[in-house]
Amino acid sequence: MSTDENVCAEAVAPAVAVEAAAAAAPQKPTGAKKAPKPKAVELKNAKGTRDFGPFEMRIREKVFQIITDTYKRHGAVQIDTPVFELKSLLLGQYGEDSKLIYDLADQGGEILALRYDLTVPFARYLAMNRNIKNIKRFQIAKVYRRDNPQIQRGRLREFYQCDFDIAGDFNAPMVPDAEVLSIADEALRKLELGPFTIKVNHRKLLTAALGMAGVPEDLHHTACSSIDKLDKQSKAEVQKELEQKGVTAEAVQKFYLMVDTVTQESSMQVALDKLRDILASTTGVDAEAAAAWTAPLEELVLLEKYLQALGVTSVKFELSLARGLDYYTGLIFEAVLEGALVGSIAGGGRYDNLVGKFSPRNNIPCVGFSLGVERIFSILEAKVKKNAEAELAATQVYVISNSKESITDRMAISSKLWAAGINTEFSHRANPKLLDQFGHCEKNGIPLAVIYGDAEKENKVIKIRNVSTRVETTVPFEDLVSELTKAIQSLEL
Amino acid sequence: MSTDENVCAEAVAPAVAVEAAAAAAPQKPTGAKKAPKPKAVELKNAKGTRDFGPFEMRIREKVFQIITDTYKRHGAVQIDTPVFELKSLLLGQYGEDSKLIYDLADQGGEILALRYDLTVPFARYLAMNRNIKNIKRFQIAKVYRRDNPQIQRGRLREFYQCDFDIAGDFNAPMVPDAEVLSIADEALRKLELGPFTIKVNHRKLLTAALGMAGVPEDLHHTACSSIDKLDKQSKAEVQKELEQKGVTAEAVQKFYLMVDTVTQESSMQVALDKLRDILASTTGVDAEAAAAWTAPLEELVLLEKYLQALGVTSVKFELSLARGLDYYTGLIFEAVLEGALVGSIAGGGRYDNLVGKFSPRNNIPCVGFSLGVERIFSILEAKVKKNAEAELAATQVYVISNSKESITDRMAISSKLWAAGINTEFSHRANPKLLDQFGHCEKNGIPLAVIYGDAEKENKVIKIRNVSTRVETTVPFEDLVSELTKAIQSLEL
């Protein structure tokens, strides 16, 4: 229902008048032109989108609540940005992925497109609000990708992201980064999805390691996209791909050695120590190249120290983690569920130059992550599918009577209960049968019924029935709210 | 931050590789082509859209919570539909307003458009889910209108609607209609916007009254859009417009008489009685025309009886209420704040044929309404603007120390507090001054600080400081969580 129809009523009038005239046509004796038969409307969702029914929404609600609570526990505030942005803002931020951006039709105004993520709109927001020097913000909203949808694998063209980011220059390396990782860890634990690992890497360390292994600089990006597949493909397959791209077998082997050395270590600290040893012992490398890996590696060492203080134990260093490298400048990370095939369920990193791209004189460094909630929804939906249907509506009380004349009584009683904050329903049928009403309660998991029939009315009492035990208590009519409140409390114990 | 970058890394690679090569170019001795200077990005929101900062989002959150609680109190479940639909589905539902629909660019797939309201997607949802025979559902989501935006008046191109609808054939006239009105009334009361009136009318009664006044049937629709302006324009102005449209002065006067007679009555029952008298005494009308007003008028009489049982006193009958008539078939209504110039803040009605339009063999009658929350936000933002900024983050505790080395202590303490469910922050600065940290608490309304310096560390204690009273308590370090929990509870009393 729109609240704005009246504003537009006049605009509608001519078309509607034609419709009305057409409807009136049969009454005219002759010559009336028959209104054209309306075309059948195709009944489907746009490709790659889906509806979410009450059951799915109940799960979403719970997931969003857990995530929101976690973000707020760390002092985050919420912002919201529009679903569409100027297309010029989005272009150039996602590399070739720009082809996945949904354009709006040119409708004689601005050239617009649907947002591809929440990070670029956040950076625009910061660039436009220069009074904000630092902020912890979260945003839970839908994003759009004109990608090849695979609905059963949770890959849609419209999907939610739950972003948390810390913006600001704090002059304290890795402190916000460590808190971001601890928040990702906390949110995933609270969601109770099962054991997970957060794989971390450093963009500059990866680049330096590739350089030390002998991968030419102009091949780093394309090499990264191959290396990123090591969690799904065999080393031989990835090596083949790398060689096709022009990386020598020797360089690949050198890099694999580094990856293997750190991968065998469950302790991030030991892994970093070993990597330091390998890099330090690499021969034929100039001082400049050696310096390139020192700074990022020491950042990860500092991160490890902070994660220990924060009690985060799910983080593991993984040199082959690449992610999309477009706007990341430091830490990168990705969370995966152990033993699950759903891919990453969270990912993020540091992006220090994105705000500056929009606002060159007022750059703000940022670090953050996004929870891939669609995958999380799928996992949780599958978990609770069976027994959750019954409690969908969360109705606490059903007001029952069995005569048509009593409908105003049912309404008056319900009205009392709503005013007392009790979730209440009554049958909308003209003449509902008593048994049907009891059946409705049982089917929908409504725990209490109040019964008000002719006998109760005469004696100024009302019955409260526990639907599952079928025990009924008769109480004075005027005590209804207090007695029901007690009954609800005793149910919750 | 996207979780899907790894999927797309390969697609990005070529473009990024070019970028990397360009960046590397200065190292090449000669002939390196300079990368083209990036164009300045225009920093603005798409026309008719705006960002919502932390303050606005806090208000939205509260408003949505009140509305959600009210809808759920009546047993409603939530659904969600996509932001875009097949364009063919939306066309033909809004009359000439279809010109306000945002089209997506033709990108070689389906022809899509952004949703214009939540009612048509809900009807599509029902048509596609034939197992649903009745449902009380709500949906809170953004809709899109390529209208002329007036941001200061709360008219945007992207805005939220909060819809509640009851679908189902209950064989009990006006029962769902009465509950829908009572829910609208309850939500508006809970939002504490000030006194309001819900104006109701019946589409068929309005049509019948126009007929009885002598307005030809083919002019009803266009006449309605003029009549609907009677709350903003003078009678003379509206009469002029009606006469230009071909309605006779006599018909206008006859209709005005009806409107005046009922408008003077604050009691809906008396108003309906008087209208019945006028209509019954109208001469020169055949039995068929007389029958046309009897049924809808008796429906409103029944509605009035039910509203009394439900304790709803804000409803007033208004014969000149027209609204957009495209899909409404019975009750129509609109809520206005008394003495405010913001227009209607809620509106709705019965639409019995919309689902059947999409699913002819499986029609479901519906009645519902939408809360115009953007206007409600504007009102509430203005109300609380002054004193709400301080409590934005809802942070309860700030962990303070004043030496660089203590940052891991701050982290370890914060981590303990997060685990205990306490909203906690600490400074991300490398070497924050004690006074700056106290100042941060005061500025941001953080009520409690815990202080852990060298002395506290040595004595295995920690200080809890009440930020506003500046009273400090020293407690054993191991009692921190329990003592803080007590302190927070005492603050909330």
PDB file of N, CA and C in Angstrom, chain A residues 1-2 5-6 8 11 16 44 47 51-52 61 72-74 80 83 96-97 103 105 107 110 119 124 136 142 144 158 163 179 221 228 309-310 323 370 412 415 418 424-425 428, chain B residues 1-2 5-6 8 11 16 44 47 51-52 61 72-74 80 83 96-97 103 105 107 110 119 124 136 142 144 158 163 179 221 228 309-310 323 370 412 415 418 424-425 428:
ATOM      1  N   MET A   1       0.858  -1.195   0.000  1.00  0.00           N
ATOM      2  CA  MET A   1       0.000   0.000   0.000  1.00  0.00           C
ATOM      3  C   MET A   1       0.888   1.237   0.000  1.00  0.00           C
ATOM      4  N   SER A   2       0.684   2.124  -0.900  1.00  0.00           N
ATOM      5  CA  SER A   2       1.496   3.324  -0.909  1.00  0.00           C
ATOM      6  C   SER A   2       0.791   4.444  -0.174  1.00  0.00           C
ATOM      7  N   GLU A   5      -0.277   7.684  -3.104  1.00  0.00           N
ATOM      8  CA  GLU A   5      -1.166   7.620  -4.274  1.00  0.00           C
ATOM      9  C   GLU A   5      -1.910   8.917  -4.516  1.00  0.00           C
ATOM     10  N   ASN A   6      -2.300   9.568  -3.423  1.00  0.00           N
ATOM     11  CA  ASN A   6      -3.080  10.781  -3.633  1.00  0.00           C
ATOM     12  C   ASN A   6      -2.296  11.818  -4.431  1.00  0.00           C
ATOM     13  N   CYS A   8      -0.368  11.279  -6.746  1.00  0.00           N
ATOM     14  CA  CYS A   8      -0.284  10.879  -8.142  1.00  0.00           C
ATOM     15  C   CYS A   8      -1.646  10.611  -8.768  1.00  0.00           C
ATOM     16  N   ALA A  11      -2.344  12.073 -12.177  1.00  0.00           N
ATOM     17  CA  ALA A  11      -1.587  11.481 -13.279  1.00  0.00           C
ATOM     18  C   ALA A  11      -2.220  10.169 -13.727  1.00  0.00           C
ATOM     19  N   VAL A  16      -6.935   5.492 -16.209  1.00  0.00           N
ATOM     20  CA  VAL A  16      -7.948   4.774 -15.461  1.00  0.00           C
ATOM     21  C   VAL A  16      -9.334   5.066 -16.021  1.00  0.00           C
ATOM     22  N   LYS A  44       7.297 -14.786 -12.350  1.00  0.00           N
ATOM     23  CA  LYS A  44       8.568 -15.323 -11.884  1.00  0.00           C
ATOM     24  C   LYS A  44       9.413 -14.219 -11.261  1.00  0.00           C
ATOM     25  N   LYS A  47      15.889 -13.267 -12.683  1.00  0.00           N
ATOM     26  CA  LYS A  47      16.921 -14.293 -12.593  1.00  0.00           C
ATOM     27  C   LYS A  47      17.939 -13.953 -11.496  1.00  0.00           C
ATOM     28  N   ASP A  51      12.504 -14.825  -3.394  1.00  0.00           N
ATOM     29  CA  ASP A  51      11.723 -14.311  -2.279  1.00  0.00           C
ATOM     30  C   ASP A  51      12.174 -15.028  -1.011  1.00  0.00           C
ATOM     31  N   PHE A  52      12.003 -14.343   0.099  1.00  0.00           N
ATOM     32  CA  PHE A  52      12.254 -14.979   1.375  1.00  0.00           C
ATOM     33  C   PHE A  52      10.956 -15.020   2.150  1.00  0.00           C
ATOM     34  N   GLU A  61      16.436 -12.611  10.511  1.00  0.00           N
ATOM     35  CA  GLU A  61      16.261 -11.701  11.635  1.00  0.00           C
ATOM     36  C   GLU A  61      17.229 -12.074  12.770  1.00  0.00           C
ATOM     37  N   LYS A  72      27.904  -3.793  17.616  1.00  0.00           N
ATOM     38  CA  LYS A  72      27.654  -2.736  18.596  1.00  0.00           C
ATOM     39  C   LYS A  72      28.469  -2.945  19.870  1.00  0.00           C
ATOM     40  N   ARG A  73      28.731  -4.213  20.212  1.00  0.00           N
ATOM     41  CA  ARG A  73      29.516  -4.498  21.395  1.00  0.00           C
ATOM     42  C   ARG A  73      30.897  -3.854  21.287  1.00  0.00           C
ATOM     43  N   HIS A  74      31.325  -3.616  20.038  1.00  0.00           N
ATOM     44  CA  HIS A  74      32.628  -2.985  19.809  1.00  0.00           C
ATOM     45  C   HIS A  74      32.490  -1.490  19.514  1.00  0.00           C
ATOM     46  N   ASP A  80      23.547   4.068   6.399  1.00  0.00           N
ATOM     47  CA  ASP A  80      22.863   3.480   5.243  1.00  0.00           C
ATOM     48  C   ASP A  80      23.129   4.360   4.029  1.00  0.00           C
ATOM     49  N   VAL A  83      20.745   2.437  -2.741  1.00  0.00           N
ATOM     50  CA  VAL A  83      20.961   1.229  -3.546  1.00  0.00           C
ATOM     51  C   VAL A  83      21.662   1.566  -4.854  1.00  0.00           C
ATOM     52  N   GLU A  96      37.993  -5.541 -13.899  1.00  0.00           N
ATOM     53  CA  GLU A  96      37.143  -6.141 -14.929  1.00  0.00           C
ATOM     54  C   GLU A  96      35.770  -6.530 -14.385  1.00  0.00           C
ATOM     55  N   ASP A  97      35.646  -6.622 -13.082  1.00  0.00           N
ATOM     56  CA  ASP A  97      34.360  -6.977 -12.488  1.00  0.00           C
ATOM     57  C   ASP A  97      33.304  -5.912 -12.732  1.00  0.00           C
ATOM     58  N   ASP A 103      23.471  -1.733 -14.511  1.00  0.00           N
ATOM     59  CA  ASP A 103      23.184  -0.347 -14.888  1.00  0.00           C
ATOM     60  C   ASP A 103      21.692  -0.084 -14.850  1.00  0.00           C
ATOM     61  N   ALA A 105      18.606   2.049 -16.546  1.00  0.00           N
ATOM     62  CA  ALA A 105      18.375   2.585 -17.890  1.00  0.00           C
ATOM     63  C   ALA A 105      18.617   4.086 -17.862  1.00  0.00           C
ATOM     64  N   GLN A 107      17.422   7.312 -18.247  1.00  0.00           N
ATOM     65  CA  GLN A 107      16.058   7.797 -18.248  1.00  0.00           C
ATOM     66  C   GLN A 107      16.023   9.328 -18.318  1.00  0.00           C
ATOM     67  N   GLU A 110      20.621  11.346 -14.510  1.00  0.00           N
ATOM     68  CA  GLU A 110      21.982  10.911 -14.240  1.00  0.00           C
ATOM     69  C   GLU A 110      22.165   9.463 -14.696  1.00  0.00           C
ATOM     70  N   THR A 119      31.569  -1.237   0.270  1.00  0.00           N
ATOM     71  CA  THR A 119      32.845  -0.607   0.601  1.00  0.00           C
ATOM     72  C   THR A 119      33.037   0.700  -0.166  1.00  0.00           C
ATOM     73  N   ARG A 124      32.903   6.647  -0.452  1.00  0.00           N
ATOM     74  CA  ARG A 124      32.297   7.880  -0.955  1.00  0.00           C
ATOM     75  C   ARG A 124      31.703   8.689   0.192  1.00  0.00           C
ATOM     76  N   LYS A 136      33.895   3.804  13.495  1.00  0.00           N
ATOM     77  CA  LYS A 136      33.635   2.367  13.381  1.00  0.00           C
ATOM     78  C   LYS A 136      32.216   2.261  12.889  1.00  0.00           C
ATOM     79  N   LYS A 142      21.657  -4.915   0.861  1.00  0.00           N
ATOM     80  CA  LYS A 142      21.774  -5.746  -0.330  1.00  0.00           C
ATOM     81  C   LYS A 142      22.736  -5.132  -1.342  1.00  0.00           C
ATOM     82  N   TYR A 144      24.425  -5.920  -5.540  1.00  0.00           N
ATOM     83  CA  TYR A 144      23.939  -6.451  -6.813  1.00  0.00           C
ATOM     84  C   TYR A 144      25.082  -6.812  -7.749  1.00  0.00           C
ATOM     85  N   GLU A 158      21.238 -10.765  -6.242  1.00  0.00           N
ATOM     86  CA  GLU A 158      20.912  -9.813  -5.181  1.00  0.00           C
ATOM     87  C   GLU A 158      21.201 -10.520  -3.869  1.00  0.00           C
ATOM     88  N   ASP A 163      28.685  -5.469   6.571  1.00  0.00           N
ATOM     89  CA  ASP A 163      30.038  -4.915   6.606  1.00  0.00           C
ATOM     90  C   ASP A 163      30.351  -4.235   7.921  1.00  0.00           C
ATOM     91  N   GLU A 179      41.563  -5.614  15.894  1.00  0.00           N
ATOM     92  CA  GLU A 179      40.184  -5.579  16.405  1.00  0.00           C
ATOM     93  C   GLU A 179      39.212  -6.070  15.333  1.00  0.00           C
ATOM     94  N   HIS A 221      50.022  -9.874 -10.558  1.00  0.00           N
ATOM     95  CA  HIS A 221      48.569  -9.915 -10.426  1.00  0.00           C
ATOM     96  C   HIS A 221      47.960 -11.173 -11.007  1.00  0.00           C
ATOM     97  N   ASP A 228      45.676 -18.198  -5.857  1.00  0.00           N
ATOM     98  CA  ASP A 228      44.490 -18.176  -5.001  1.00  0.00           C
ATOM     99  C   ASP A 228      43.663 -19.457  -5.136  1.00  0.00           C
ATOM    100  N   ALA A 309      46.602 -11.163  22.668  1.00  0.00           N
ATOM    101  CA  ALA A 309      46.027 -10.348  23.744  1.00  0.00           C
ATOM    102  C   ALA A 309      44.502 -10.353  23.669  1.00  0.00           C
ATOM    103  N   LEU A 310      43.986 -10.389  22.438  1.00  0.00           N
ATOM    104  CA  LEU A 310      42.536 -10.363  22.235  1.00  0.00           C
ATOM    105  C   LEU A 310      41.911 -11.747  22.381  1.00  0.00           C
ATOM    106  N   ARG A 323      43.090 -13.162  -2.656  1.00  0.00           N
ATOM    107  CA  ARG A 323      41.869 -12.358  -2.802  1.00  0.00           C
ATOM    108  C   ARG A 323      41.974 -11.429  -4.005  1.00  0.00           C
ATOM    109  N   SER A 370      33.509  -8.146   5.445  1.00  0.00           N
ATOM    110  CA  SER A 370      32.108  -8.395   5.148  1.00  0.00           C
ATOM    111  C   SER A 370      31.776  -9.833   5.483  1.00  0.00           C
ATOM    112  N   ALA A 412     -12.710  -7.242  21.428  1.00  0.00           N
ATOM    113  CA  ALA A 412     -12.492  -6.438  22.636  1.00  0.00           C
ATOM    114  C   ALA A 412     -11.437  -7.082  23.534  1.00  0.00           C
ATOM    115  N   SER A 415      -8.014  -6.700  21.929  1.00  0.00           N
ATOM    116  CA  SER A 415      -7.579  -5.312  22.065  1.00  0.00           C
ATOM    117  C   SER A 415      -6.956  -5.055  23.438  1.00  0.00           C
ATOM    118  N   TRP A 418      -3.489  -6.793  23.359  1.00  0.00           N
ATOM    119  CA  TRP A 418      -2.495  -6.021  22.596  1.00  0.00           C
ATOM    120  C   TRP A 418      -2.000  -4.854  23.441  1.00  0.00           C
ATOM    121  N   THR A 424      -1.248 -11.449  20.273  1.00  0.00           N
ATOM    122  CA  THR A 424      -2.568 -12.073  20.296  1.00  0.00           C
ATOM    123  C   THR A 424      -3.183 -12.131  18.908  1.00  0.00           C
ATOM    124  N   GLU A 425      -3.902 -13.233  18.625  1.00  0.00           N
ATOM    125  CA  GLU A 425      -4.670 -13.346  17.390  1.00  0.00           C
ATOM    126  C   GLU A 425      -6.055 -13.901  17.699  1.00  0.00           C
ATOM    127  N   HIS A 428     -10.490 -14.777  11.992  1.00  0.00           N
ATOM    128  CA  HIS A 428     -11.219 -13.801  11.178  1.00  0.00           C
ATOM    129  C   HIS A 428     -12.451 -14.407  10.527  1.00  0.00           C
TER     130      HIS A 428
ATOM    131  N   MET B   1      33.627  -4.635   2.036  1.00  0.00           N
ATOM    132  CA  MET B   1      34.501  -5.762   1.707  1.00  0.00           C
ATOM    133  C   MET B   1      33.668  -6.905   1.132  1.00  0.00           C
ATOM    134  N   SER B   2      34.055  -7.380   0.031  1.00  0.00           N
ATOM    135  CA  SER B   2      33.278  -8.475  -0.542  1.00  0.00           C
ATOM    136  C   SER B   2      33.896  -9.812  -0.158  1.00  0.00           C
ATOM    137  N   GLU B   5      35.493 -11.815  -3.826  1.00  0.00           N
ATOM    138  CA  GLU B   5      36.554 -11.378  -4.737  1.00  0.00           C
ATOM    139  C   GLU B   5      37.356 -12.531  -5.303  1.00  0.00           C
ATOM    140  N   ASN B   6      37.565 -13.557  -4.472  1.00  0.00           N
ATOM    141  CA  ASN B   6      38.389 -14.646  -4.972  1.00  0.00           C
ATOM    142  C   ASN B   6      37.768 -15.286  -6.203  1.00  0.00           C
ATOM    143  N   CYS B   8      36.223 -13.839  -8.426  1.00  0.00           N
ATOM    144  CA  CYS B   8      36.358 -12.959  -9.581  1.00  0.00           C
ATOM    145  C   CYS B   8      37.796 -12.558  -9.846  1.00  0.00           C
ATOM    146  N   ALA B  11      39.055 -12.748 -13.364  1.00  0.00           N
ATOM    147  CA  ALA B  11      38.476 -11.775 -14.279  1.00  0.00           C
ATOM    148  C   ALA B  11      39.158 -10.418 -14.126  1.00  0.00           C
ATOM    149  N   VAL B  16      44.078  -5.364 -13.985  1.00  0.00           N
ATOM    150  CA  VAL B  16      44.955  -4.997 -12.882  1.00  0.00           C
ATOM    151  C   VAL B  16      46.402  -5.119 -13.297  1.00  0.00           C
ATOM    152  N   LYS B  44      28.822  12.760  -5.372  1.00  0.00           N
ATOM    153  CA  LYS B  44      27.474  13.123  -4.943  1.00  0.00           C
ATOM    154  C   LYS B  44      26.589  11.890  -4.901  1.00  0.00           C
ATOM    155  N   LYS B  47      20.453  11.699  -7.586  1.00  0.00           N
ATOM    156  CA  LYS B  47      19.372  12.650  -7.293  1.00  0.00           C
ATOM    157  C   LYS B  47      18.203  11.963  -6.572  1.00  0.00           C
ATOM    158  N   ASP B  51      22.248   9.698   2.054  1.00  0.00           N
ATOM    159  CA  ASP B  51      22.850   8.782   3.019  1.00  0.00           C
ATOM    160  C   ASP B  51      22.181   8.997   4.363  1.00  0.00           C
ATOM    161  N   PHE B  52      22.206   7.961   5.172  1.00  0.00           N
ATOM    162  CA  PHE B  52      21.728   8.105   6.535  1.00  0.00           C
ATOM    163  C   PHE B  52      22.883   7.818   7.469  1.00  0.00           C
ATOM    164  N   GLU B  61      16.214   2.681  13.402  1.00  0.00           N
ATOM    165  CA  GLU B  61      16.238   1.415  14.131  1.00  0.00           C
ATOM    166  C   GLU B  61      15.100   1.374  15.157  1.00  0.00           C
ATOM    167  N   LYS B  72       4.048  -7.766  14.893  1.00  0.00           N
ATOM    168  CA  LYS B  72       4.167  -9.118  15.459  1.00  0.00           C
ATOM    169  C   LYS B  72       3.155  -9.361  16.575  1.00  0.00           C
ATOM    170  N   ARG B  73       2.799  -8.291  17.289  1.00  0.00           N
ATOM    171  CA  ARG B  73       1.823  -8.436  18.365  1.00  0.00           C
ATOM    172  C   ARG B  73       0.492  -8.952  17.803  1.00  0.00           C
ATOM    173  N   HIS B  74       0.280  -8.705  16.520  1.00  0.00           N
ATOM    174  CA  HIS B  74      -0.945  -9.167  15.860  1.00  0.00           C
ATOM    175  C   HIS B  74      -0.706 -10.456  15.070  1.00  0.00           C
ATOM    176  N   ASP B  80      10.371 -11.122   2.434  1.00  0.00           N
ATOM    177  CA  ASP B  80      11.201 -10.181   1.693  1.00  0.00           C
ATOM    178  C   ASP B  80      11.158 -10.554   0.220  1.00  0.00           C
ATOM    179  N   VAL B  83      14.532  -6.351  -4.903  1.00  0.00           N
ATOM    180  CA  VAL B  83      14.418  -4.929  -5.244  1.00  0.00           C
ATOM    181  C   VAL B  83      13.932  -4.753  -6.682  1.00  0.00           C
ATOM    182  N   GLU B  96      -0.930   5.595 -15.058  1.00  0.00           N
ATOM    183  CA  GLU B  96       0.056   6.505 -15.644  1.00  0.00           C
ATOM    184  C   GLU B  96       1.306   6.632 -14.786  1.00  0.00           C
ATOM    185  N   ASP B  97       1.202   6.249 -13.518  1.00  0.00           N
ATOM    186  CA  ASP B  97       2.365   6.335 -12.642  1.00  0.00           C
ATOM    187  C   ASP B  97       3.479   5.403 -13.078  1.00  0.00           C
ATOM    188  N   ASP B 103      13.599   1.867 -14.644  1.00  0.00           N
ATOM    189  CA  ASP B 103      13.982   0.702 -15.435  1.00  0.00           C
ATOM    190  C   ASP B 103      15.459   0.398 -15.275  1.00  0.00           C
ATOM    191  N   ALA B 105      18.833  -1.065 -17.116  1.00  0.00           N
ATOM    192  CA  ALA B 105      19.292  -1.085 -18.501  1.00  0.00           C
ATOM    193  C   ALA B 105      19.105  -2.489 -19.068  1.00  0.00           C
ATOM    194  N   GLN B 107      20.457  -5.406 -20.395  1.00  0.00           N
ATOM    195  CA  GLN B 107      21.825  -5.903 -20.367  1.00  0.00           C
ATOM    196  C   GLN B 107      21.890  -7.304 -20.970  1.00  0.00           C
ATOM    197  N   GLU B 110      16.795 -10.399 -18.940  1.00  0.00           N
ATOM    198  CA  GLU B 110      15.394 -10.041 -18.749  1.00  0.00           C
ATOM    199  C   GLU B 110      15.236  -8.524 -18.675  1.00  0.00           C
ATOM    200  N   THR B 119       3.267  -3.714  -2.549  1.00  0.00           N
ATOM    201  CA  THR B 119       1.972  -4.382  -2.669  1.00  0.00           C
ATOM    202  C   THR B 119       1.946  -5.321  -3.874  1.00  0.00           C
ATOM    203  N   ARG B 124       2.308 -10.755  -6.273  1.00  0.00           N
ATOM    204  CA  ARG B 124       3.025 -11.739  -7.097  1.00  0.00           C
ATOM    205  C   ARG B 124       3.459 -12.929  -6.244  1.00  0.00           C
ATOM    206  N   LYS B 136      -0.978 -13.135   7.395  1.00  0.00           N
ATOM    207  CA  LYS B 136      -0.758 -11.769   7.859  1.00  0.00           C
ATOM    208  C   LYS B 136       0.718 -11.535   7.683  1.00  0.00           C
ATOM    209  N   LYS B 142      12.833  -0.819   0.914  1.00  0.00           N
ATOM    210  CA  LYS B 142      12.893   0.391   0.103  1.00  0.00           C
ATOM    211  C   LYS B 142      12.116   0.215  -1.199  1.00  0.00           C
ATOM    212  N   TYR B 144      11.092   2.524  -5.035  1.00  0.00           N
ATOM    213  CA  TYR B 144      11.761   3.466  -5.939  1.00  0.00           C
ATOM    214  C   TYR B 144      10.778   4.185  -6.846  1.00  0.00           C
ATOM    215  N   GLU B 158      14.194   7.209  -3.425  1.00  0.00           N
ATOM    216  CA  GLU B 158      14.389   5.924  -2.734  1.00  0.00           C
ATOM    217  C   GLU B 158      13.868   6.117  -1.328  1.00  0.00           C
ATOM    218  N   ASP B 163       4.972  -2.148   5.230  1.00  0.00           N
ATOM    219  CA  ASP B 163       3.651  -2.641   4.854  1.00  0.00           C
ATOM    220  C   ASP B 163       3.156  -3.747   5.769  1.00  0.00           C
ATOM    221  N   GLU B 179      -9.219  -5.025  11.827  1.00  0.00           N
ATOM    222  CA  GLU B 179      -7.942  -5.280  12.493  1.00  0.00           C
ATOM    223  C   GLU B 179      -6.823  -4.461  11.854  1.00  0.00           C
ATOM    224  N   HIS B 221     -13.447   8.720 -12.286  1.00  0.00           N
ATOM    225  CA  HIS B 221     -12.041   8.665 -11.910  1.00  0.00           C
ATOM    226  C   HIS B 221     -11.387  10.028 -11.905  1.00  0.00           C
ATOM    227  N   ASP B 228     -10.149  14.680  -4.282  1.00  0.00           N
ATOM    228  CA  ASP B 228      -9.120  14.312  -3.312  1.00  0.00           C
ATOM    229  C   ASP B 228      -8.308  15.531  -2.843  1.00  0.00           C
ATOM    230  N   ALA B 309     -15.462  -2.188  19.236  1.00  0.00           N
ATOM    231  CA  ALA B 309     -15.033  -3.357  20.018  1.00  0.00           C
ATOM    232  C   ALA B 309     -13.521  -3.373  20.192  1.00  0.00           C
ATOM    233  N   LEU B 310     -12.810  -2.897  19.168  1.00  0.00           N
ATOM    234  CA  LEU B 310     -11.343  -2.890  19.215  1.00  0.00           C
ATOM    235  C   LEU B 310     -10.786  -1.679  19.946  1.00  0.00           C
ATOM    236  N   ARG B 323      -7.989   8.782  -2.691  1.00  0.00           N
ATOM    237  CA  ARG B 323      -6.737   8.040  -2.940  1.00  0.00           C
ATOM    238  C   ARG B 323      -6.651   7.610  -4.411  1.00  0.00           C
ATOM    239  N   SER B 370       0.312   0.893   4.416  1.00  0.00           N
ATOM    240  CA  SER B 370       1.724   1.184   4.460  1.00  0.00           C
ATOM    241  C   SER B 370       1.948   2.390   5.350  1.00  0.00           C
ATOM    242  N   ALA B 412      43.400  -7.181  26.075  1.00  0.00           N
ATOM    243  CA  ALA B 412      43.027  -8.360  26.851  1.00  0.00           C
ATOM    244  C   ALA B 412      41.817  -8.051  27.739  1.00  0.00           C
ATOM    245  N   SER B 415      38.699  -7.714  25.577  1.00  0.00           N
ATOM    246  CA  SER B 415      38.291  -9.045  25.124  1.00  0.00           C
ATOM    247  C   SER B 415      37.470  -9.769  26.198  1.00  0.00           C
ATOM    248  N   TRP B 418      34.011  -8.024  26.215  1.00  0.00           N
ATOM    249  CA  TRP B 418      33.169  -8.431  25.080  1.00  0.00           C
ATOM    250  C   TRP B 418      32.576  -9.812  25.334  1.00  0.00           C
ATOM    251  N   THR B 424      32.157  -2.485  24.706  1.00  0.00           N
ATOM    252  CA  THR B 424      33.442  -1.952  25.162  1.00  0.00           C
ATOM    253  C   THR B 424      34.267  -1.401  24.011  1.00  0.00           C
ATOM    254  N   GLU B 425      34.967  -0.303  24.267  1.00  0.00           N
ATOM    255  CA  GLU B 425      35.927   0.229  23.308  1.00  0.00           C
ATOM    256  C   GLU B 425      37.223   0.584  24.011  1.00  0.00           C
ATOM    257  N   HIS B 428      42.489   3.380  19.780  1.00  0.00           N
ATOM    258  CA  HIS B 428      43.356   2.725  18.802  1.00  0.00           C
ATOM    259  C   HIS B 428      44.669   3.477  18.624  1.00  0.00           C
TER     260      HIS B 428
END
